[in-house]
Coordinates of C-alpha atoms and ligand atoms in Angstrom, one line a residue:
X874 CA 83.8 -88.0 33.5
X875 CA 84.0 -88.3 29.7
X876 CA 83.6 -91.4 27.6
X877 CA 81.1 -92.1 23.9
X878 CA 81.0 -90.5 20.9
X879 CA 81.9 -86.3 20.8
X880 CA 79.2 -84.2 19.8
X881 CA 80.5 -81.5 18.2
X882 CA 77.2 -78.8 16.9
X883 CA 77.1 -76.1 18.8
X884 CA 81.1 -75.3 19.5
X885 CA 81.1 -75.6 16.3
X886 CA 78.4 -73.0 15.6
X887 CA 80.0 -70.7 17.4
X888 CA 83.6 -71.2 16.0
X889 CA 82.2 -69.8 12.7
X890 CA 80.5 -67.5 14.3
X891 CA 83.4 -66.5 16.5
X892 CA 85.8 -66.1 12.9
X893 CA 83.8 -63.7 11.5
X894 CA 84.1 -61.2 15.1
X895 CA 87.5 -62.8 16.5
X896 CA 90.3 -62.7 14.4
X897 CA 91.2 -66.5 14.0
X898 CA 88.2 -67.2 16.1
X899 CA 89.6 -66.8 19.8
X900 CA 91.2 -64.0 21.6
X901 CA 95.0 -66.2 22.3
X902 CA 96.0 -67.2 19.6
X903 CA 97.2 -71.3 21.4
X904 CA 93.3 -71.3 21.6
X905 CA 92.5 -72.6 18.2
X906 CA 94.5 -75.7 19.0
X907 CA 95.5 -74.6 14.9
X908 CA 99.5 -77.2 16.2
X909 CA 96.8 -80.0 16.2
X910 CA 94.8 -79.7 13.4
X911 CA 91.6 -79.6 14.7
X912 CA 88.4 -76.6 15.7
X913 CA 88.4 -75.6 19.0
X914 CA 86.0 -76.9 21.8
X915 CA 83.5 -74.1 23.3
X916 CA 83.3 -74.0 27.0
X917 CA 80.7 -73.2 29.3
X918 CA 81.4 -74.5 32.4
X919 CA 84.3 -75.0 34.7
X920 CA 83.7 -77.5 37.2
X921 CA 86.6 -79.1 40.3
X922 CA 89.3 -80.5 36.9
X923 CA 86.7 -80.6 34.3
X924 CA 85.5 -79.0 31.3
X925 CA 82.5 -79.4 30.4
X926 CA 81.5 -77.1 26.6
X927 CA 79.1 -76.2 25.5
X928 CA 77.3 -79.7 23.4
X929 CA 77.7 -81.0 27.1
X930 CA 81.1 -83.4 26.4
X931 CA 82.8 -83.1 29.2
X932 CA 86.9 -83.8 29.5
X933 CA 89.6 -84.3 32.6
X934 CA 91.2 -80.8 31.5
X935 CA 95.1 -81.0 32.0
X936 CA 95.0 -76.6 31.1
X937 CA 93.0 -75.6 33.6
X938 CA 93.3 -72.0 31.9
X939 CA 96.7 -72.3 31.5
X940 CA 97.9 -72.2 35.3
X941 CA 96.4 -70.4 37.4
X942 CA 93.0 -72.7 39.0
X943 CA 95.4 -74.4 41.1
X944 CA 92.2 -75.3 43.2
X945 CA 90.7 -76.4 40.3
X946 CA 87.5 -74.7 38.5
X947 CA 85.1 -72.8 40.9
X948 CA 86.9 -73.7 44.1
X949 CA 84.3 -72.6 46.7
X950 CA 86.4 -70.8 48.7
X951 CA 86.9 -68.4 45.3
X952 CA 83.6 -68.4 44.0
X953 CA 82.5 -66.6 47.3
X954 CA 85.5 -64.6 47.9
X955 CA 84.9 -62.8 44.7
X956 CA 81.6 -63.1 44.9
X957 CA 81.9 -60.9 48.1
X958 CA 83.8 -59.0 46.4
X959 CA 81.5 -58.1 44.3
X960 CA 79.2 -56.9 45.9
X961 CA 81.0 -55.1 47.9
X962 CA 81.6 -52.6 44.0
X963 CA 84.3 -53.8 41.1
X964 CA 86.6 -51.4 41.6
X965 CA 87.8 -48.2 42.7
X966 CA 91.1 -46.7 41.5
X967 CA 91.6 -45.8 45.1
X968 CA 93.9 -49.3 47.2
X969 CA 92.0 -51.1 50.1
X970 CA 92.9 -53.4 52.3
X971 CA 93.0 -56.5 51.0
X972 CA 95.5 -55.4 48.8
X973 CA 98.2 -54.6 51.6
X974 CA 96.9 -58.2 52.6
X975 CA 97.6 -59.9 48.7
X976 CA 101.6 -58.0 49.3
X977 CA 101.9 -59.4 51.8
X978 CA 101.5 -63.2 51.3
X979 CA 103.7 -62.8 49.0
X980 CA 106.6 -61.3 50.4
X981 CA 106.0 -63.5 53.2
X982 CA 105.9 -66.6 50.9
X983 CA 108.8 -66.0 47.7
X984 CA 112.2 -65.1 48.9
X985 CA 113.5 -62.9 47.4
X986 CA 110.2 -60.5 47.5
X987 CA 110.0 -57.3 49.8
X988 CA 107.4 -54.7 48.1
X989 CA 105.4 -56.2 45.4
X990 CA 103.7 -54.0 42.2
X991 CA 100.6 -55.8 41.1
X992 CA 99.8 -55.7 37.2
X993 CA 96.4 -57.4 35.3
X994 CA 98.6 -59.4 33.1
X995 CA 101.6 -60.7 33.4
X996 CA 102.8 -59.7 30.6
X997 CA 102.8 -55.1 31.8
X998 CA 104.7 -56.9 35.0
X999 CA 106.9 -59.1 33.6
X1000 CA 106.9 -55.0 31.3
X1001 CA 107.4 -53.1 34.5
X1002 CA 110.1 -55.1 35.2
X1003 CA 112.5 -54.8 32.4
X1004 CA 111.8 -50.9 33.1
X1005 CA 112.7 -50.7 36.5
X1006 CA 115.7 -52.9 35.6
X1007 CA 117.0 -50.7 32.7
X1008 CA 116.3 -47.3 35.1
X1009 CA 118.6 -49.2 37.8
X1010 CA 121.6 -50.4 35.7
X1011 CA 121.7 -47.1 34.0
X1012 CA 122.0 -49.9 31.2
X1013 CA 119.3 -50.9 28.0
X1014 CA 119.8 -54.6 26.7
X1015 CA 117.9 -57.2 27.8
X1016 CA 119.7 -61.1 27.4
X1017 CA 116.4 -63.8 27.4
X1018 CA 116.9 -68.0 26.7
X1019 CA 115.3 -68.9 23.3
X1020 CA 112.2 -70.7 23.5
X1021 CA 111.2 -68.8 26.5
X1022 CA 107.6 -66.7 26.8
X1023 CA 107.6 -63.7 29.0
X1024 CA 104.3 -62.4 27.6
X1025 CA 103.9 -60.1 23.7
X1026 CA 105.3 -57.3 25.5
X1027 CA 107.5 -55.7 21.7
X1028 CA 111.2 -56.2 23.2
X1029 CA 110.0 -59.6 24.0
X1030 CA 109.3 -61.5 21.3
X1031 CA 112.3 -62.4 19.4
X1032 CA 112.7 -65.9 19.5
X1033 CA 110.2 -65.9 21.6
X1034 CA 107.8 -70.1 23.0
X1035 CA 104.2 -70.7 24.0
X1036 CA 102.2 -69.1 21.0
X1037 CA 105.0 -68.3 19.2
X1038 CA 106.7 -71.2 19.7
X1039 CA 103.1 -73.0 17.8
X1040 CA 102.5 -71.0 15.3
X1041 CA 106.1 -70.9 13.7
X1042 CA 106.3 -66.9 13.9
X1043 CA 110.7 -66.2 14.3
X1044 CA 109.2 -62.5 16.2
X1045 CA 105.7 -60.3 15.9
X1046 CA 105.6 -58.3 12.8
X1047 CA 105.0 -55.0 14.4
X1048 CA 108.2 -54.9 16.5
X1049 CA 111.0 -52.4 15.1
X1050 CA 114.8 -52.6 15.0
X1051 CA 115.2 -50.9 17.4
X1052 CA 114.0 -52.9 20.2
X1053 CA 114.2 -56.3 18.5
X1054 CA 118.0 -55.2 18.9
X1055 CA 117.4 -54.8 22.8
X1056 CA 117.1 -58.6 22.9
X1057 CA 119.8 -60.6 23.4
X1058 CA 119.2 -64.4 22.3
X1059 CA 120.9 -67.0 24.0
X1060 CA 120.4 -71.4 24.3
X1061 CA 119.3 -72.3 27.5
X1062 CA 120.9 -74.3 29.4
X1063 CA 124.2 -73.3 27.1
X1064 CA 126.0 -71.0 30.1
X1065 CA 129.6 -70.0 27.8
X1066 CA 127.0 -69.0 25.2
X1067 CA 125.2 -66.8 28.5
X1068 CA 129.0 -66.0 29.0
X1069 CA 129.7 -64.3 25.9
X1070 CA 126.7 -62.7 25.5
X1071 CA 127.1 -60.6 28.8
X1072 CA 130.2 -58.8 27.3
X1073 CA 127.8 -56.8 26.1
X1074 CA 126.8 -55.4 29.8
X1075 CA 123.2 -55.9 30.0
X1076 CA 120.4 -54.2 32.1
X1077 CA 119.2 -57.8 32.8
X1078 CA 120.1 -61.4 32.5
X1079 CA 115.4 -62.3 32.1
X1080 CA 114.5 -66.1 32.6
X1081 CA 111.7 -69.2 33.5
X1082 CA 113.8 -71.1 36.1
X1083 CA 111.8 -73.6 35.5
X1084 CA 111.1 -73.3 31.5
X1085 CA 108.2 -74.0 30.2
X1086 CA 106.9 -72.7 27.0
X1087 CA 109.1 -74.6 26.0
X1088 CA 106.9 -77.2 27.1
X1089 CA 108.5 -77.9 31.0
X1090 CA 112.3 -78.2 30.3
X1091 CA 114.2 -78.2 33.9
X1092 CA 117.4 -76.0 33.9
X1093 CA 120.7 -78.4 33.8
X1094 CA 122.3 -78.7 37.9
X1095 CA 123.4 -75.5 38.5
X1096 CA 122.2 -73.5 35.3
X1097 CA 119.9 -70.7 37.4
X1098 CA 123.6 -70.7 39.5
X1099 CA 125.5 -70.5 36.5
X1100 CA 123.4 -67.4 36.0
X1101 CA 123.0 -65.7 40.1
X1102 CA 127.1 -65.3 39.1
X1103 CA 126.6 -64.3 36.0
X1104 CA 124.7 -61.3 37.2
X1105 CA 126.4 -60.6 39.8
X1106 CA 130.1 -60.5 38.0
X1107 CA 128.4 -58.6 34.8
X1108 CA 126.4 -56.3 37.2
X1109 CA 123.2 -56.8 35.5
X1110 CA 120.1 -58.0 37.8
X1111 CA 118.9 -61.7 36.7
X1112 CA 115.0 -61.5 36.6
X1113 CA 112.7 -64.8 37.5
X1114 CA 110.2 -65.2 35.0
X1115 CA 108.0 -67.0 37.8
X1116 CA 104.1 -66.5 36.6
X1117 CA 103.9 -69.8 36.1
X1118 CA 106.8 -71.8 38.4
X1119 CA 105.3 -68.7 41.4
X1120 CA 102.7 -70.3 44.1
X1121 CA 103.2 -74.3 42.2
X1122 CA 106.2 -76.4 42.3
X1123 CA 106.4 -74.6 45.4
X1124 CA 104.9 -72.0 48.2
X1125 CA 108.1 -69.5 47.4
X1126 CA 108.7 -70.9 44.1
X1127 CA 110.7 -71.8 41.5
X1128 CA 114.0 -69.8 43.5
X1129 CA 112.6 -71.0 46.9
X1130 CA 113.2 -74.8 45.4
X1131 CA 116.4 -74.0 43.8
X1132 CA 117.9 -71.7 45.6
X1133 CA 117.9 -69.1 43.8
X1134 CA 117.0 -65.4 45.0
X1135 CA 117.0 -63.1 42.0
X1136 CA 116.7 -59.3 42.1
X1137 CA 113.5 -59.3 40.4
X1138 CA 110.8 -61.2 40.6
X1139 CA 107.4 -61.8 37.5
X1140 CA 104.2 -63.6 39.1
X1141 CA 101.3 -64.4 37.7
X1142 CA 98.5 -66.6 36.8
X1143 CA 98.0 -68.9 40.4
X1144 CA 98.7 -64.4 42.9
X1145 CA 95.2 -63.5 40.1
X1146 CA 93.2 -67.3 40.5
X1147 CA 92.2 -67.5 37.1
X1148 CA 91.2 -63.5 37.6
X1149 CA 92.9 -61.0 35.8
X1150 CA 96.5 -60.5 37.7
X1151 CA 100.0 -60.9 38.2
X1152 CA 102.3 -58.8 39.7
X1153 CA 107.2 -57.7 40.3
X1154 CA 108.9 -58.0 43.4
X1155 CA 112.1 -57.7 44.7
X1156 CA 113.9 -55.9 46.8
X1157 CA 113.1 -52.1 48.3
X1158 CA 115.6 -50.4 47.1
X1159 CA 115.1 -51.2 43.5
X1160 CA 111.0 -51.0 44.4
X1161 CA 111.3 -47.9 45.8
X1162 CA 112.5 -46.9 42.1
X1163 CA 108.2 -47.2 41.3
X1164 CA 106.3 -44.4 41.5
X1165 CA 105.3 -43.0 43.2
X1166 CA 108.1 -43.3 45.4
X1167 CA 110.5 -42.6 42.3
X1168 CA 110.1 -41.8 39.3
X1169 CA 110.2 -45.5 36.6
X1170 CA 106.5 -44.7 35.9
X1171 CA 103.9 -47.6 35.6
X1172 CA 100.7 -47.6 37.0
X1173 CA 96.9 -49.7 35.9
X1174 CA 93.1 -48.4 35.8
X1175 CA 92.5 -52.1 38.1
X1176 CA 95.8 -53.3 39.0
X1177 CA 95.2 -54.8 43.0
X1178 CA 91.5 -55.0 41.3
X1179 CA 89.1 -56.0 44.8
X1180 CA 87.7 -59.2 43.0
X1181 CA 91.0 -60.3 41.8
X1182 CA 92.2 -59.6 44.5
X1183 CA 90.8 -61.7 46.2
X1184 CA 90.6 -64.8 44.8
X1185 CA 94.5 -64.8 44.3
X1186 CA 94.1 -64.1 48.5
X1187 CA 91.6 -67.4 48.7
X1188 CA 93.6 -69.0 46.7
X1189 CA 97.4 -68.4 47.5
X1190 CA 95.5 -69.8 51.7
X1191 CA 94.7 -73.1 50.2
X1192 CA 98.1 -74.0 49.3
X1193 CA 100.3 -75.2 51.8
X1194 CA 102.9 -78.0 52.3
X1195 CA 100.2 -80.6 51.6
X1196 CA 98.9 -79.2 48.5
X1197 CA 102.3 -79.7 47.3
X1198 CA 102.9 -82.6 48.6
X1199 CA 100.0 -83.6 46.0
X1200 CA 100.2 -82.0 42.6
X1201 CA 104.2 -83.6 43.1
X1202 CA 103.2 -86.8 43.6
X1203 CA 100.0 -85.7 40.4
X1204 CA 102.6 -84.8 38.2
X1205 CA 104.4 -87.6 38.3
X1206 CA 102.3 -90.1 38.7
X1207 CA 100.5 -89.1 35.5
X1208 CA 104.3 -88.7 33.9
X1209 CA 105.4 -92.8 34.8
X1210 CA 101.9 -93.6 33.7
X1211 CA 102.9 -91.9 29.6
X1212 CA 105.8 -92.7 29.7
X1213 CA 104.7 -96.6 30.7
X1214 CA 102.5 -96.4 28.0
X1215 CA 104.1 -95.2 25.7
X1216 CA 106.8 -98.0 26.1
X1217 CA 104.4 -100.0 26.4
X1218 CA 102.8 -98.9 22.5
X1219 CA 106.2 -98.0 21.1
X1220 CA 105.7 -94.9 21.2
X1221 CA 109.7 -93.0 21.8
X1222 CA 108.3 -90.2 24.1
X1223 CA 109.7 -88.9 27.6
X1224 CA 108.6 -87.0 30.3
X1225 CA 109.9 -83.7 31.8
X1226 CA 108.0 -83.3 36.1
X1227 CA 108.5 -80.9 38.6
X1228 CA 105.5 -80.3 41.0
X1229 CA 102.0 -79.6 39.3
X1230 CA 103.8 -78.9 35.9
X1231 CA 104.9 -81.4 33.1
X1232 CA 105.0 -82.1 29.5
X1233 CA 104.9 -84.9 27.3
X1234 CA 107.1 -85.1 24.5
X1235 CA 107.5 -87.2 21.6
X1236 CA 111.0 -87.4 21.3
X1237 CA 113.5 -90.3 23.4
X1238 CA 114.6 -88.2 25.5
X1239 CA 113.0 -84.8 27.1
X1240 CA 115.1 -82.1 25.7
X1241 CA 117.0 -79.4 27.2
X1242 CA 116.5 -76.9 25.1
X1243 CA 114.1 -75.0 22.3
X1244 CA 116.2 -77.2 19.3
X1245 CA 115.7 -79.7 21.1
X1246 CA 112.2 -78.9 22.0
X1247 CA 111.2 -77.9 18.2
X1248 CA 112.7 -82.2 17.0
X1249 CA 109.4 -83.5 18.9
X1250 CA 107.8 -85.8 16.6
X1251 CA 105.0 -82.6 16.5
X1252 CA 102.5 -84.4 14.5
X1253 CA 102.6 -87.0 16.6
X1254 CA 102.1 -84.6 19.4
X1255 CA 99.2 -83.6 17.0
X1256 CA 97.4 -86.7 16.8
X1257 CA 97.8 -87.4 20.3
X1258 CA 96.1 -84.5 21.8
X1259 CA 93.1 -85.4 18.9
X1260 CA 92.5 -88.9 19.8
X1261 CA 93.0 -87.9 24.1
X1262 CA 90.2 -84.5 22.9
X1263 CA 87.9 -87.2 21.2
X1264 CA 88.3 -89.1 24.8
X1265 CA 87.6 -86.3 26.5
X1266 CA 91.3 -85.8 27.8
X1267 CA 91.5 -82.3 27.5
X1268 CA 95.1 -81.5 27.2
X1269 CA 97.3 -78.3 26.6
X1270 CA 97.5 -78.3 22.0
X1271 CA 101.1 -78.0 21.9
X1272 CA 104.0 -79.4 22.2
X1273 CA 105.0 -76.0 23.5
X1274 CA 102.9 -76.1 26.1
X1275 CA 103.2 -77.4 30.2
X1276 CA 100.5 -80.0 32.0
X1277 CA 98.4 -78.1 34.4
X1278 CA 97.5 -80.7 38.0
X1279 CA 95.7 -78.9 40.0
X1280 CA 94.5 -79.5 43.3
X1281 CA 90.8 -81.2 42.7
X1282 CA 92.4 -83.2 41.1
X1283 CA 92.6 -86.8 41.8
X1284 CA 93.8 -91.0 40.7
X1285 CA 90.6 -90.6 38.9
X1286 CA 91.9 -88.1 37.5
X1287 CA 94.9 -89.8 36.2
X1288 CA 93.6 -92.9 36.4
X1289 CA 91.2 -91.7 32.8
X1290 CA 94.1 -90.5 31.2
X1291 CA 96.4 -93.3 31.4
X1292 CA 93.6 -94.6 30.1
X1293 CA 92.6 -93.0 27.2
X1294 CA 96.4 -92.8 26.9
X1295 CA 97.1 -96.1 26.2
X1296 CA 94.6 -96.3 23.6
X1297 CA 95.8 -93.1 21.7
X1298 CA 99.6 -94.0 21.8
X1299 CA 98.5 -97.9 20.4
X1300 CA 97.0 -96.1 17.6
X1301 CA 99.7 -94.1 16.6
Ligands
PLP1887 C1 106.6 -67.4 32.1 C2 105.2 -65.9 31.3 N1 105.2 -65.1 31.6 C3 104.4 -64.0 31.1 C4 103.3 -64.6 30.0 C5 102.8 -63.7 30.1 O1 101.5 -63.7 31.3 P1 100.1 -62.4 30.3 O2 99.3 -63.9 29.6 O3 99.2 -63.1 31.8 O4 100.4 -61.3 30.2 C6 103.6 -66.6 29.9 C7 101.6 -66.4 29.4 O5 101.4 -67.5 29.4 C8 104.6 -66.6 30.8 O6 104.5 -68.1 30.7

């Protein structure tokens, strides 16, 4: 495991070259680490719970590709499933039995899912689920929550969290006024504001049932039930974006854990086991509106890709009840240890935690909405991340993200992280 002085020769050279060839040197904004004021690490490989950079430095990885790698890097079952699939052909643009198998796994686990449509990214899946909701209701407006992120499709970029929060972009240039006007933004955990927004008769209310793109901000007791009741009362469809929580917080995602069933569910990350796959799913009569069963058009050259399907199936098969107790135990050990370390160091920090997910907030109490998350001490958070990276712990380089424990992490990784955290917090 990582220790000692870190070198950055090859990472620095790769970044310099990348800046000439890729906007900001990266293919997705948060990777650039701008919010914590340093240059990114270029990765050579991953082993279990650890990353090895191009300079040979080792890190305990709590990012895990931002969630897909619930089994860890290069899990042997996943690698052999993908290798076998690749040897049989990487893409056909024709149906395969494995896609049906994966759909069956989703339907068996996720309470709201009777039928499934695969896509290649969570962005596409969320966008397509909302197209379906609009078609099914004959309405246009969508209600979303401030600080929630549902991918980068035009209408969903208003007040989104994740990379947008990190970069302080309220909405992106290039989004038309008409697209933005179709999205109504409501504060998270505020039932009264939601009631007012629903006077507009939206097609759908979309939420991350455990918001995790403003840092992890779980729903307050009763809030998800209120969403279900409001949707029923107004004829809007309830869409749970479980791209992060799906197959992570429980076998059937947050909807199983909270016992609230949405009309449509968006899945991503874990469903592809580290390869590009996502999906949307829901009741049969809704899903049969999708082409070619119905006329709501949506398609994809690589949708249900054989390699991604194989990785997803191999990953889901590792996720039994004991896996979820372990993910819960790890996340709680980390959250408890970090808050204790902050207390000892006199740093105002608090943790939000769910099975397989946590965020350390640099505020005395965990926030209950996006405004609260934005009030955290972002300078302290940035200094903490930089110090941890220097000590071989790779954290999400932003306050507005969650940490992702995996089945490859163990007590030694938690201990290494906590001992680095004690040192860094003492210096803050
Ligand atoms: C909740 C949520 N929805 C949708 C997305 C978009 O998924 P993708 O990055 O695969 O397009 C993300 C990505 O982080 C997400 O966290």
